[in-house]
Coordinates of C-alpha atoms and ligand atoms in Angstrom, one line a residue:
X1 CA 25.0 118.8 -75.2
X2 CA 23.6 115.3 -74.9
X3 CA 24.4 113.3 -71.8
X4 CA 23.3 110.0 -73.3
X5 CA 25.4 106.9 -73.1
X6 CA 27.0 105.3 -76.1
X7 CA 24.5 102.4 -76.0
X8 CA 21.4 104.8 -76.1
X9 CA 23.0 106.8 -79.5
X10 CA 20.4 105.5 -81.7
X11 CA 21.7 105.8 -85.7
X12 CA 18.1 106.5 -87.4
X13 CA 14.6 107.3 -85.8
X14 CA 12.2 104.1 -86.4
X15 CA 10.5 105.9 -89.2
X16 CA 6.8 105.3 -89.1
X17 CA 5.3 106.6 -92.9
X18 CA 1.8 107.8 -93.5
X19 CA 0.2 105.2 -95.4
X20 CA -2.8 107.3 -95.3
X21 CA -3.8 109.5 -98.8
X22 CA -4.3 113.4 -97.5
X23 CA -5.8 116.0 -100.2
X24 CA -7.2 113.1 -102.4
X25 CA -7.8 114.8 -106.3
X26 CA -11.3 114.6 -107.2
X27 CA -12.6 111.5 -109.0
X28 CA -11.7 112.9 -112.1
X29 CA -8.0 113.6 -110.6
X30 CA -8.2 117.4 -110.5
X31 CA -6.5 119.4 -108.0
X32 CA -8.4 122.4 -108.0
X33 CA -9.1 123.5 -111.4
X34 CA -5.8 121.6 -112.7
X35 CA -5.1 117.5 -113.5
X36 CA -7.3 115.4 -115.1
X37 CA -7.4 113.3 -117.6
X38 CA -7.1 113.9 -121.0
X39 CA -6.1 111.5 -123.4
X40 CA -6.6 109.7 -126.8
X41 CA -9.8 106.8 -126.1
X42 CA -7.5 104.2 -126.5
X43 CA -5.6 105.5 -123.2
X44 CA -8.6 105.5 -120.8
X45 CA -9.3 102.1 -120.2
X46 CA -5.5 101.4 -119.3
X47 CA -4.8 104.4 -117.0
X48 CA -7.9 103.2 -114.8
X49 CA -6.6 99.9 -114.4
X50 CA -3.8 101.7 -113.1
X51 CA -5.7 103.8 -111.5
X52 CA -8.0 100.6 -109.7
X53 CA -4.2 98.7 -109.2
X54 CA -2.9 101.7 -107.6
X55 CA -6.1 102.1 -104.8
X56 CA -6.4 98.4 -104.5
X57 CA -2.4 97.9 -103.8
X58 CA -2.0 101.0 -101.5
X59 CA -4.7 99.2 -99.3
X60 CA -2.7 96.5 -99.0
X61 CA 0.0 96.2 -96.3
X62 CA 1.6 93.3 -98.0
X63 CA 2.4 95.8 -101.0
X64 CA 3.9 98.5 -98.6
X65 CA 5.6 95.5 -96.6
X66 CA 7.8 94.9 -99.9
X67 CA 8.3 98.5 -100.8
X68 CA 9.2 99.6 -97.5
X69 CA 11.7 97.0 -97.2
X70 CA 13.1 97.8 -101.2
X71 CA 13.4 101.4 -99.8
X72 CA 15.2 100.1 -96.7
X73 CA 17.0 97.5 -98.0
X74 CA 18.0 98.0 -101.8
X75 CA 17.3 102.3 -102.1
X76 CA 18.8 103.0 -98.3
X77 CA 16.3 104.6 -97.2
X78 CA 16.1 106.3 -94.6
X79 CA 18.4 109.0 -96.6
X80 CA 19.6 111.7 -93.5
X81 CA 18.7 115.1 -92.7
X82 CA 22.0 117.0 -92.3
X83 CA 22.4 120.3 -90.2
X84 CA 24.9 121.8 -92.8
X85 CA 27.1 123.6 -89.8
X86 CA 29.4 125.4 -91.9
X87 CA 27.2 126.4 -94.5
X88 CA 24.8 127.6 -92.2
X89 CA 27.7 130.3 -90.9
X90 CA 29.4 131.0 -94.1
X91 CA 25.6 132.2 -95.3
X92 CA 24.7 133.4 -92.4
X93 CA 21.2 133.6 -90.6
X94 CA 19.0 130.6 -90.8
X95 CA 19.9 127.0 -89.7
X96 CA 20.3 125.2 -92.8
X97 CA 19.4 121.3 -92.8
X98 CA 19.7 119.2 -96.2
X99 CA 17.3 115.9 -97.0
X100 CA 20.1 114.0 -98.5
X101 CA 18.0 112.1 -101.4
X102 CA 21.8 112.1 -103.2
X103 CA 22.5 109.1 -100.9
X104 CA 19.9 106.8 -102.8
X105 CA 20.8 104.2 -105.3
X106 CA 21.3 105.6 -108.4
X107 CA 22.5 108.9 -107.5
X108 CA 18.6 110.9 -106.7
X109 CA 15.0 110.8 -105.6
X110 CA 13.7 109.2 -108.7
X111 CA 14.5 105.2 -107.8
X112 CA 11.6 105.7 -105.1
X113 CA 9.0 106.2 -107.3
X114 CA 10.1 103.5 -109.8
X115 CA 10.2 101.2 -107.2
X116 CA 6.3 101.9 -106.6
X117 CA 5.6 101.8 -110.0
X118 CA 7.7 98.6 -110.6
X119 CA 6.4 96.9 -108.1
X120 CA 2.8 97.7 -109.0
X121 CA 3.5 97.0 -112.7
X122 CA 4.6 93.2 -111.5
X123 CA 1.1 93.4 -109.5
X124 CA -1.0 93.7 -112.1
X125 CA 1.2 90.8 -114.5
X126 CA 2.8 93.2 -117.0
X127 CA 5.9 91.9 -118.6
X128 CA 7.3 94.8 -120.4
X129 CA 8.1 98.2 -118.6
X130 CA 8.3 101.7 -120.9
X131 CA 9.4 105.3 -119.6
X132 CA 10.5 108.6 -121.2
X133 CA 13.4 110.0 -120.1
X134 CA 14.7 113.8 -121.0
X135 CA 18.4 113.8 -119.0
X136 CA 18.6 110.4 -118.3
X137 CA 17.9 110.1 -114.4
X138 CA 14.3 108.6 -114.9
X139 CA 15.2 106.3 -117.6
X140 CA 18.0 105.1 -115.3
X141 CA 16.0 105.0 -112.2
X142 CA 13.4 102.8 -114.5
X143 CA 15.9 100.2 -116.0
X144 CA 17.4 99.6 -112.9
X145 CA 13.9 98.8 -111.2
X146 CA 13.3 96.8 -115.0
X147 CA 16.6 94.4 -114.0
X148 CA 16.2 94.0 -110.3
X149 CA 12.4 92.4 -111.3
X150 CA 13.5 90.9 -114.4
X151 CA 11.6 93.0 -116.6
X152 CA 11.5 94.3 -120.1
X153 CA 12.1 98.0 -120.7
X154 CA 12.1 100.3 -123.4
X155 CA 13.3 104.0 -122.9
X156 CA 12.3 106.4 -125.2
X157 CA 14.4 109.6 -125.2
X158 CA 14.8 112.6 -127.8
X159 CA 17.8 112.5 -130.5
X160 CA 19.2 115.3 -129.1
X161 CA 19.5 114.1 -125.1
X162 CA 20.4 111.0 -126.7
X163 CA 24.4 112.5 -127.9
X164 CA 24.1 115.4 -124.9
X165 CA 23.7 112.4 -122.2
X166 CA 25.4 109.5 -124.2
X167 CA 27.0 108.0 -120.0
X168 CA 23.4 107.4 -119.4
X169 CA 22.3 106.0 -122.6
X170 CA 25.3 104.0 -122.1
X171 CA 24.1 102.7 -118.2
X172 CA 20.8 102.2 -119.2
X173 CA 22.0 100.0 -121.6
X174 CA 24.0 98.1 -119.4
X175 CA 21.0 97.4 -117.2
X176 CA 19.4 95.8 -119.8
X177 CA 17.2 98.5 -121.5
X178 CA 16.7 99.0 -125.0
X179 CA 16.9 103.0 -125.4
X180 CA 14.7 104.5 -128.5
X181 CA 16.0 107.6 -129.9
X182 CA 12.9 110.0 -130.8
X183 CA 13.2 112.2 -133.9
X184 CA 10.0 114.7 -133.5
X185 CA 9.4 118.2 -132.6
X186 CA 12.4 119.3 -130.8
X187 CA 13.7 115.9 -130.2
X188 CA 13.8 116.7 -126.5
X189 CA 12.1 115.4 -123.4
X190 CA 8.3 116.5 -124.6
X191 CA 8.8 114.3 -127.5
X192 CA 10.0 111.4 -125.8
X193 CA 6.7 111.8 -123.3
X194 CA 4.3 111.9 -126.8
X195 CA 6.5 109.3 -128.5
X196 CA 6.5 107.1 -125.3
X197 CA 2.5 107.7 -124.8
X198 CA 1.8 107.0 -128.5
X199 CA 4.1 103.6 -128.2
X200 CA 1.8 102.4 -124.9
X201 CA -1.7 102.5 -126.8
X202 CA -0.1 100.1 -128.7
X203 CA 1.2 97.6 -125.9
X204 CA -0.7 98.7 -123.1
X205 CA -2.1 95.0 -122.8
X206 CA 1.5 93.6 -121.4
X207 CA 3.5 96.7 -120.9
X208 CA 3.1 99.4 -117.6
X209 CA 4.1 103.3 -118.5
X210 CA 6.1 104.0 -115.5
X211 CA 5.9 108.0 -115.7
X212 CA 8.6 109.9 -114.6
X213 CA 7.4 112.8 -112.7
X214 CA 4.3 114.1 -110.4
X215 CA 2.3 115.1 -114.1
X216 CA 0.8 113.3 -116.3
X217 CA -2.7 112.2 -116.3
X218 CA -4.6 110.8 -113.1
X219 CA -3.6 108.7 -111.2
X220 CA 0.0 109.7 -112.4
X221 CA 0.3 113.1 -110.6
X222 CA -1.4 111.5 -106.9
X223 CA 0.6 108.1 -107.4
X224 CA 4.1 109.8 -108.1
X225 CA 3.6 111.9 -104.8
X226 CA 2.5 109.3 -102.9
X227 CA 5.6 107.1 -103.9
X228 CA 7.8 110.1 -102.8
X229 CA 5.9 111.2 -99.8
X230 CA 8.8 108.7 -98.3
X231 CA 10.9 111.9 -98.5
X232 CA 9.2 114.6 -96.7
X233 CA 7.9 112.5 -94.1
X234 CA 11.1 111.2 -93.0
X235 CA 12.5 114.6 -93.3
X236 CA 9.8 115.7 -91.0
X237 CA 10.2 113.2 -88.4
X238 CA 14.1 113.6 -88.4
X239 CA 14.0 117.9 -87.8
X240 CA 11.5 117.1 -84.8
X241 CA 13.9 114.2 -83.2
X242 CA 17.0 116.3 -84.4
X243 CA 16.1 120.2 -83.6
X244 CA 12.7 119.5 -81.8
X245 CA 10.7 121.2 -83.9
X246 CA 9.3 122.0 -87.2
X247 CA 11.3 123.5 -89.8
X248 CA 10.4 127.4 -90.6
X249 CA 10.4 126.9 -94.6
X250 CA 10.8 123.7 -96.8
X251 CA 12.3 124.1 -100.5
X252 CA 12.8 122.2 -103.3
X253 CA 13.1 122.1 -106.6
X254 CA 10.5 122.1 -109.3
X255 CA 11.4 120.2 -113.1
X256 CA 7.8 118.4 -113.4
X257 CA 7.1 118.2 -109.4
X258 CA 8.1 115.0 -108.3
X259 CA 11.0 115.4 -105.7
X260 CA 9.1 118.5 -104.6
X261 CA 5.8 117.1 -103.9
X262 CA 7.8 114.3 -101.7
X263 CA 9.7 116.7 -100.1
X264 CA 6.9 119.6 -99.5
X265 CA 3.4 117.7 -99.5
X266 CA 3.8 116.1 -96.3
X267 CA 4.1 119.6 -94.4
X268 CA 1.2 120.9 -96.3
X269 CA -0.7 121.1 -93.4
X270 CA 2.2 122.6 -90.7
X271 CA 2.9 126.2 -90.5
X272 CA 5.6 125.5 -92.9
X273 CA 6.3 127.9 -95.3
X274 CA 6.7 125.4 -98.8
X275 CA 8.8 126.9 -101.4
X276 CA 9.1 125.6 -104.7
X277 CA 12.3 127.0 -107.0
X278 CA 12.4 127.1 -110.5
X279 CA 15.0 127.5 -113.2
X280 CA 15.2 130.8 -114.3
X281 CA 18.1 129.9 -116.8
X282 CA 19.3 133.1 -118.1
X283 CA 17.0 135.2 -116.1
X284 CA 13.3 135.4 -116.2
X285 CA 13.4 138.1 -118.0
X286 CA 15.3 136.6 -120.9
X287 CA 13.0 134.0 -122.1
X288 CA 15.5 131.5 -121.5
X289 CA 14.4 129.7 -118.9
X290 CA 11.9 126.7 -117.7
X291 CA 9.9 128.4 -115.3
X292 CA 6.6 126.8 -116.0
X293 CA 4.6 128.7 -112.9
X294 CA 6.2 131.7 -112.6
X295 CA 6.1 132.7 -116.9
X296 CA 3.7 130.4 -117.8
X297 CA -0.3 129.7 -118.5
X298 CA -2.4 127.3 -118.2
X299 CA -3.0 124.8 -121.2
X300 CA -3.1 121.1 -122.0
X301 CA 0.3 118.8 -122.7
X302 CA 0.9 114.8 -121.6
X303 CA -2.6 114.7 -120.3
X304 CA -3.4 117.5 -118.0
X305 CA -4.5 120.6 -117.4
X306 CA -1.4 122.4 -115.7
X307 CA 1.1 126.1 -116.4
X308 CA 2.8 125.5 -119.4
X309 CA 5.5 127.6 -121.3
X310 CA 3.3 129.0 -124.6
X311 CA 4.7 130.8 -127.5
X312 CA 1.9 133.3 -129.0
X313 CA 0.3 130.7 -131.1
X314 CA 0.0 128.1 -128.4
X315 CA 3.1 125.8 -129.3
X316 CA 5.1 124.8 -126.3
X317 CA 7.9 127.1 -126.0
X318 CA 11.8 126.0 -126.0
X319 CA 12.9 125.9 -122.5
X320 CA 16.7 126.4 -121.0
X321 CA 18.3 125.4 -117.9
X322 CA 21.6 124.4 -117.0
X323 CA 20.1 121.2 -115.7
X324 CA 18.6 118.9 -118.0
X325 CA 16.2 118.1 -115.3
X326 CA 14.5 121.1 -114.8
X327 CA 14.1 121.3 -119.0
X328 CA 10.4 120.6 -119.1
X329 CA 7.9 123.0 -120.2
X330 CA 5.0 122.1 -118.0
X331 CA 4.8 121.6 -114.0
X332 CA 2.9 118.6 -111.9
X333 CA -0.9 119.5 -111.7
X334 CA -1.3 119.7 -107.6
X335 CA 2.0 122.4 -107.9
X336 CA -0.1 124.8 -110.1
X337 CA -3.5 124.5 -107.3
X338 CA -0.9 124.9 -104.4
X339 CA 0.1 128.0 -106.4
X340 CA -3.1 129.4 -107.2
X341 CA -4.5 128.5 -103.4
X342 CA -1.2 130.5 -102.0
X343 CA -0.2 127.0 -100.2
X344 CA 3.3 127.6 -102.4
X345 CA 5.6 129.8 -102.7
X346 CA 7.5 130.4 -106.0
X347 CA 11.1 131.5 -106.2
X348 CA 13.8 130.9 -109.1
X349 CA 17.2 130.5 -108.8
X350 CA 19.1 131.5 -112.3
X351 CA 22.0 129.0 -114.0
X352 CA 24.9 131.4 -112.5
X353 CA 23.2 131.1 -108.9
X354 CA 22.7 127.7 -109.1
X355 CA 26.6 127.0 -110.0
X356 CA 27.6 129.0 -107.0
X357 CA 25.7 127.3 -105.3
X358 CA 26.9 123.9 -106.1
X359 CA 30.4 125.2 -105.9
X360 CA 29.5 126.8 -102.0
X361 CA 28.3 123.6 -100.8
X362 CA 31.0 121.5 -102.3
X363 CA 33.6 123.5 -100.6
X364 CA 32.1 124.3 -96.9
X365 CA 30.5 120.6 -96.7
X366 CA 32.1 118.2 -98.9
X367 CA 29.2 117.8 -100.8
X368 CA 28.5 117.8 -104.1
X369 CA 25.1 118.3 -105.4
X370 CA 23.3 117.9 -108.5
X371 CA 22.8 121.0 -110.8
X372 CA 18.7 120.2 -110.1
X373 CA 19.2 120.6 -106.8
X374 CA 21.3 123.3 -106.3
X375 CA 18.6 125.7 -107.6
X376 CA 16.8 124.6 -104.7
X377 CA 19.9 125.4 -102.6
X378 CA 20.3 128.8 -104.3
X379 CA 16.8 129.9 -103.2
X380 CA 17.4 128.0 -100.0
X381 CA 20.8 130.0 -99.0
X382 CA 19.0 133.5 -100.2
X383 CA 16.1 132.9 -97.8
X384 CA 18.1 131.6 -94.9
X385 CA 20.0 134.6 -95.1
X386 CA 17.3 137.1 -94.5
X387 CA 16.3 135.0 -91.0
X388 CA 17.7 134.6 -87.5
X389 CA 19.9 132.0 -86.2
X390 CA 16.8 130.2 -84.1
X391 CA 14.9 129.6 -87.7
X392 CA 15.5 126.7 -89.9
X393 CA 14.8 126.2 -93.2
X394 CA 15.1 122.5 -94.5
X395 CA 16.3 122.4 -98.3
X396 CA 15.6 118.9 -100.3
X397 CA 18.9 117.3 -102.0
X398 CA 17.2 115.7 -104.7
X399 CA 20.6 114.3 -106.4
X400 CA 24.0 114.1 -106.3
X401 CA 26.5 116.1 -108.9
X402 CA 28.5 113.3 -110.3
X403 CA 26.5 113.1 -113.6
X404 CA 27.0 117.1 -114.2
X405 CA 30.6 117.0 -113.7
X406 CA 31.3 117.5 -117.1
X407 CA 29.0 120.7 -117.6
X408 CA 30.2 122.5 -114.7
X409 CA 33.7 121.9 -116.1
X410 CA 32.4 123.1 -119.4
X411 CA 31.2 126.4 -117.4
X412 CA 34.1 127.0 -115.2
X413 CA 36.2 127.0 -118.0
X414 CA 38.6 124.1 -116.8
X415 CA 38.1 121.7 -119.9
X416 CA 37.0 122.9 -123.5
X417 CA 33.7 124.0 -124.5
X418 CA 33.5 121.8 -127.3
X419 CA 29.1 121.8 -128.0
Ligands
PLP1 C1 14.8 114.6 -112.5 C2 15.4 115.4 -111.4 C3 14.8 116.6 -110.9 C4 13.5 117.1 -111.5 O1 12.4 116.3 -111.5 P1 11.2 116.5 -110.5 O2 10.2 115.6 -111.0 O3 10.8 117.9 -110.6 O4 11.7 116.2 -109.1 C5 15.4 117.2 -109.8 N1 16.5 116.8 -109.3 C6 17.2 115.7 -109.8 C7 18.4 115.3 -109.1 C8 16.6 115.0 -110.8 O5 17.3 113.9 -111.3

């Protein structure tokens, strides 16, 4: 019990992040064997402006000095870690504490790394923002950061997420964006990333590609880590002022990388077991799933060298998850090394865990995660429950459940099924 008076209670720790970049790519931006850059010509002299912004910028407090206080200020950072009490004892074993990245603005992790983007994007005198988006969040997470710095932004997003996510085509709207519905391939999130790409060659003089995810080519993959690294080292200084230690094991979900590279990169070199979860959708073994690492091999798409999900003649495969934003058929570039130099471990959490999973933490805590995140959780819960009650295992939140309300409905049967 803590004897401290009233006046001593202090809400937050002063966090202190580590403006310093650990496990730099090579100068080619390969992690390992994996990243790079590959690209059409007519790309490479605009991603290493980026590239030069993104070094020169980082080493220069007045840039984190305005960040920092966006995050504080505008995001609310710092999110909390939460020791999930009752959870804990309805799964029994392991403490379980949850970063809460569902308390940011806009619902999930992604407004950190637009932020960074944005704000290096303004840097370098760019009028005119463009993203992808597959479900939505990203494209959200990049309009909002297009308004607040009175930018121009163009979304580009496939037919079909287009009528599946028509509240966030709507919101983006709202904020000012002007959303592009992409008709190729499979009219998914893969085609808004080649129709987006194709779109920046020709505009790349005024307009910044703020990527969505830790993939991509270099710098892409390093700068969307660093801009999340927020995550994981908060969540590291709050365990140590909260529990006085280290956490035991650190999970988080994998779509293309970005929440768990925040989350896990800045325990990389702890003795903390990292766990990455992907969706395993109907089961591994059913070949409906998006389980890049775990079913994949590795092959080019948006730029780098990384696990993707092949057919037999090479196409990118179909993926399924429950969540749209786990959908992608390739994984960040520095997740495949960390796999392949046994740094990560891989789990996968299946659409059926991940819904009672949701449903388990809605019920003992009162909170309601997104369907992203509670794969993480699933994985999370099932290795908690093989520990002991002095372990902990800290599981990353990356978004709240608001926006999957509907297709949990759907699932549990309580409105109609109509897609
Ligand atoms: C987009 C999204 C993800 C997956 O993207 P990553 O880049 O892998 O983090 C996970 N959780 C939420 C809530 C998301 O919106």
């Amino acid at each position: 019990m803590s004897t401290s008076r009233p006046d001593d209670i202090r809400l937050q720790s002063d966090m202190h992040y580590n403006l310093n970049i650990e496990h730099m790519p090579d100068a080619g931006g390969h992690f390992g064997r994996f990243g790079g850059r590959f690209a059409a010509e007519t790309l490479m002299r605009p991603l290493k402006e980026i590239e030069d912004a993104f070094f020169e910028a980082w080493s220069d407090p007045t840039f984190h000095a305005e960040r920092i206080d966006l995050l504080k200020n505008y995001v609310g950072r710092a999110t909390p870690l939460y020791h999930a009490k009752r959870l804990s004892r309805e799964n029994g074993g392991a403490r379980i504490y949850l970063k809460r990245e569902d308390l940011n603005h806009t619902g999930a992790h992604k407004i950190n790394n637009t932020i960074g983007q944005g704000l290096l994007a303004r840097r370098m005198g760019k009028k005119k923002v463009l993203a992808e988006t597959g479900a939505g969040q990203h494209g959200v997470a990049t309009a909002t950061v297009a308004a607040l710095f009175g930018m121009q932004c163009d979304i580009y997003m496939g037919r079909e997420d287009v009528e599946r996510q028509m509240p966030n085509v709507l919101r983006m709207r709202l904020l000012g964006a002007n959303v592009i519905p992409v008709n190729s391939g499979t009219a998914t999130l893969k085609d808004a990333v080649n129709e987006a790409l194709r779109n920046w060659v020709a505009s790349c003089e005024d307009t910044f590609y703020i990527f969505g995810t830790a993939a991509g080519p270099h710098p892409f993959p390093l700068m969307v880590r660093q801009f999340h690294a927020v995550i994981g080292q908060e969540a590291r200084a709050q365990i140590i002022e909260q529990a006085g230690r280290l956490p035991d094991v650190a999970v988080a979900c994998v779509g293309g990388g970005s929440n768990a590279m925040g989350m896990l990169h800045p325990f990389r070199d702890d003795p903390v077991k990292l766990v990455a979860v992907e969706a395993a959708g109907h089961g591994l073994e059913s070949g409906e799933h998006a389980a890049s690492l775990a079913a994949g091999k590795p092959g080019i798409l948006h730029g780098n060298l990384t696990y993707l999900l092949e057919d037999i003649e090479g196409q990118i495969q179909g993926t399924h998850s429950i969540s749209a934003g786990l959908d992608y058929p390739g994984v960040g570039p520095e997740l495949a090394d960390m796999l392949e130099t046994k740094r990560l471990t891989l789990d996968a959490a299946t659409d059926d865990e991940a819904l009672a999973s949701l449903q388990l933490l809605t019920r003992t805590e009162g909170i309601i995660p997104a369907l992203e995140s509670s794969h993480a959780l699933a994985a999370g819960l099932r290795i908690a429950g093989s520990m002991n009650q002095d372990e902990i295992v800290a599981i990353n939140l990356s978004g709240r459940g608001d926006k999957d309300m509907n297709t949990v409905f759907k699932y549990l049967g309580w409105v109609e099924n109509t897609s």
